[in-house]
Coordinates of C-alpha atoms in Angstrom, one line a residue:
X1 CA -0.3 2.5 -9.6
X2 CA 1.8 5.1 -7.7
X3 CA 4.9 2.9 -8.8
X4 CA 3.6 3.8 -12.6
X5 CA 3.5 7.7 -11.6
X6 CA 6.5 9.8 -12.4
X7 CA 7.6 13.5 -11.1
X8 CA 5.6 15.8 -13.3
X9 CA 2.5 13.2 -14.5
X10 CA -0.7 14.0 -13.5
X11 CA -3.7 11.7 -13.3
X12 CA -7.5 12.2 -13.0
X13 CA -10.3 11.1 -11.0
X14 CA -13.8 11.8 -11.1
X15 CA -17.0 11.0 -9.1
X16 CA -15.5 10.2 -5.7
X17 CA -18.3 9.1 -3.5
X18 CA -18.6 9.7 0.2
X19 CA -18.7 6.0 1.0
X20 CA -15.4 5.4 -0.5
X21 CA -13.8 8.4 1.8
X22 CA -15.4 7.7 4.8
X23 CA -14.0 4.0 4.4
X24 CA -10.5 4.7 3.3
X25 CA -9.6 8.1 4.3
X26 CA -6.5 7.2 6.1
X27 CA -5.4 5.3 3.3
X28 CA -6.0 8.0 1.1
X29 CA -4.1 10.6 3.4
X30 CA -0.9 8.0 3.3
X31 CA -1.1 7.5 -0.3
X32 CA -1.4 11.3 -1.1
X33 CA 1.4 12.2 1.0
X34 CA 3.7 9.4 -1.0
X35 CA 2.1 10.9 -4.4
X36 CA 3.3 14.2 -3.6
X37 CA 6.8 12.8 -2.0
X38 CA 6.9 11.4 -6.0
X39 CA 6.2 15.0 -7.4
X40 CA 3.1 13.6 -9.2
X41 CA -0.4 16.0 -9.7
X42 CA -3.7 15.2 -9.2
X43 CA -6.6 16.6 -10.5
X44 CA -10.0 15.5 -9.0
X45 CA -13.5 15.9 -9.3
X46 CA -15.7 14.8 -6.0
X47 CA -19.3 14.4 -5.7
X48 CA -21.0 17.2 -4.1
X49 CA -21.1 14.6 -1.0
X50 CA -18.2 14.5 -0.3
X51 CA -17.1 17.9 -0.1
X52 CA -15.5 17.9 3.5
X53 CA -12.8 15.3 2.0
X54 CA -12.6 18.0 -1.2
X55 CA -11.5 20.7 1.4
X56 CA -8.7 18.5 2.6
X57 CA -7.7 17.5 -1.0
X58 CA -7.5 21.1 -2.2
X59 CA -5.0 22.1 0.6
X60 CA -2.4 19.6 -0.5
X61 CA 0.7 20.3 -2.5
X62 CA 0.1 19.2 -6.3
X63 CA -3.5 18.8 -6.4
X64 CA -6.5 20.6 -7.7
X65 CA -10.3 19.8 -6.7
X66 CA -13.6 20.8 -8.2
X67 CA -16.9 19.2 -7.5
X68 CA -19.2 17.4 -10.3
X69 CA -22.8 18.6 -10.9
X70 CA -25.4 16.6 -9.0
X71 CA -26.9 14.9 -11.6
X72 CA -23.6 13.8 -13.0
X73 CA -23.0 12.0 -9.7
X74 CA -22.0 8.6 -9.3
X75 CA -21.5 5.7 -6.8
X76 CA -18.5 4.6 -8.5
X77 CA -14.8 6.5 -9.5
X78 CA -12.8 6.4 -12.5
X79 CA -9.1 7.0 -12.1
X80 CA -7.1 7.8 -15.6
X81 CA -3.5 8.1 -15.6
X82 CA -0.8 7.6 -18.5
X83 CA -2.5 4.5 -20.7
X84 CA -4.6 3.0 -17.8
X85 CA -8.4 3.5 -16.8
X86 CA -9.4 2.1 -13.2
X87 CA -13.0 2.3 -12.4
X88 CA -14.1 1.3 -8.7
X89 CA -17.4 0.8 -6.9
X90 CA -17.1 0.2 -2.9
X91 CA -20.6 -0.2 -2.3
X92 CA -22.1 -3.2 -1.3
X93 CA -19.4 -5.8 -2.3
X94 CA -16.4 -4.0 -3.9
X95 CA -15.6 -3.4 -7.4
X96 CA -12.9 -2.6 -9.4
X97 CA -11.9 -3.3 -12.8
X98 CA -8.6 -2.1 -14.9
X99 CA -8.3 -1.2 -18.5
X100 CA -4.5 -0.9 -19.9
X101 CA -5.1 0.8 -23.2
X102 CA -3.7 3.7 -24.7
X103 CA -6.4 4.7 -27.0
X104 CA -9.4 4.0 -23.9
X105 CA -7.2 6.3 -21.7
X106 CA -7.2 9.0 -23.8
X107 CA -10.8 8.7 -24.6
X108 CA -11.7 8.9 -20.7
X109 CA -9.3 11.9 -20.4
X110 CA -11.3 13.7 -23.4
X111 CA -14.3 13.0 -20.9
X112 CA -12.9 14.1 -17.6
X113 CA -11.7 17.5 -19.4
X114 CA -15.5 18.2 -20.6
X115 CA -16.7 17.5 -16.8
X116 CA -13.5 19.4 -15.4
X117 CA -14.4 22.4 -17.7
X118 CA -18.0 22.0 -16.5
X119 CA -17.1 21.6 -12.5
X120 CA -17.0 24.3 -9.8
X121 CA -14.1 24.7 -7.4

């Protein structure tokens, strides 16, 4: 989805589990460098178990990091940007599904905003 992002766009991620970071950290770091070059902003709400990865992201430009309450942590994560919603789960056999629908993306963004306000730095 990096191709879809333009300078000044902001996308949101929530519920990123430790296992995803452990499996894909090299890719994520490279991807974030390309995102920052494009000028796209990211807000990410990590599971608390991923705090060490959150600290790395918090030092990146155009990036804000918070941590979800333990009772809301999930094994999958959700990415919300433009008119897209992506749900990814890498536990066991990886599963990823994409929704391209403006109304669905707006609904998920409302959930994200609520959880963002309830989350801690």
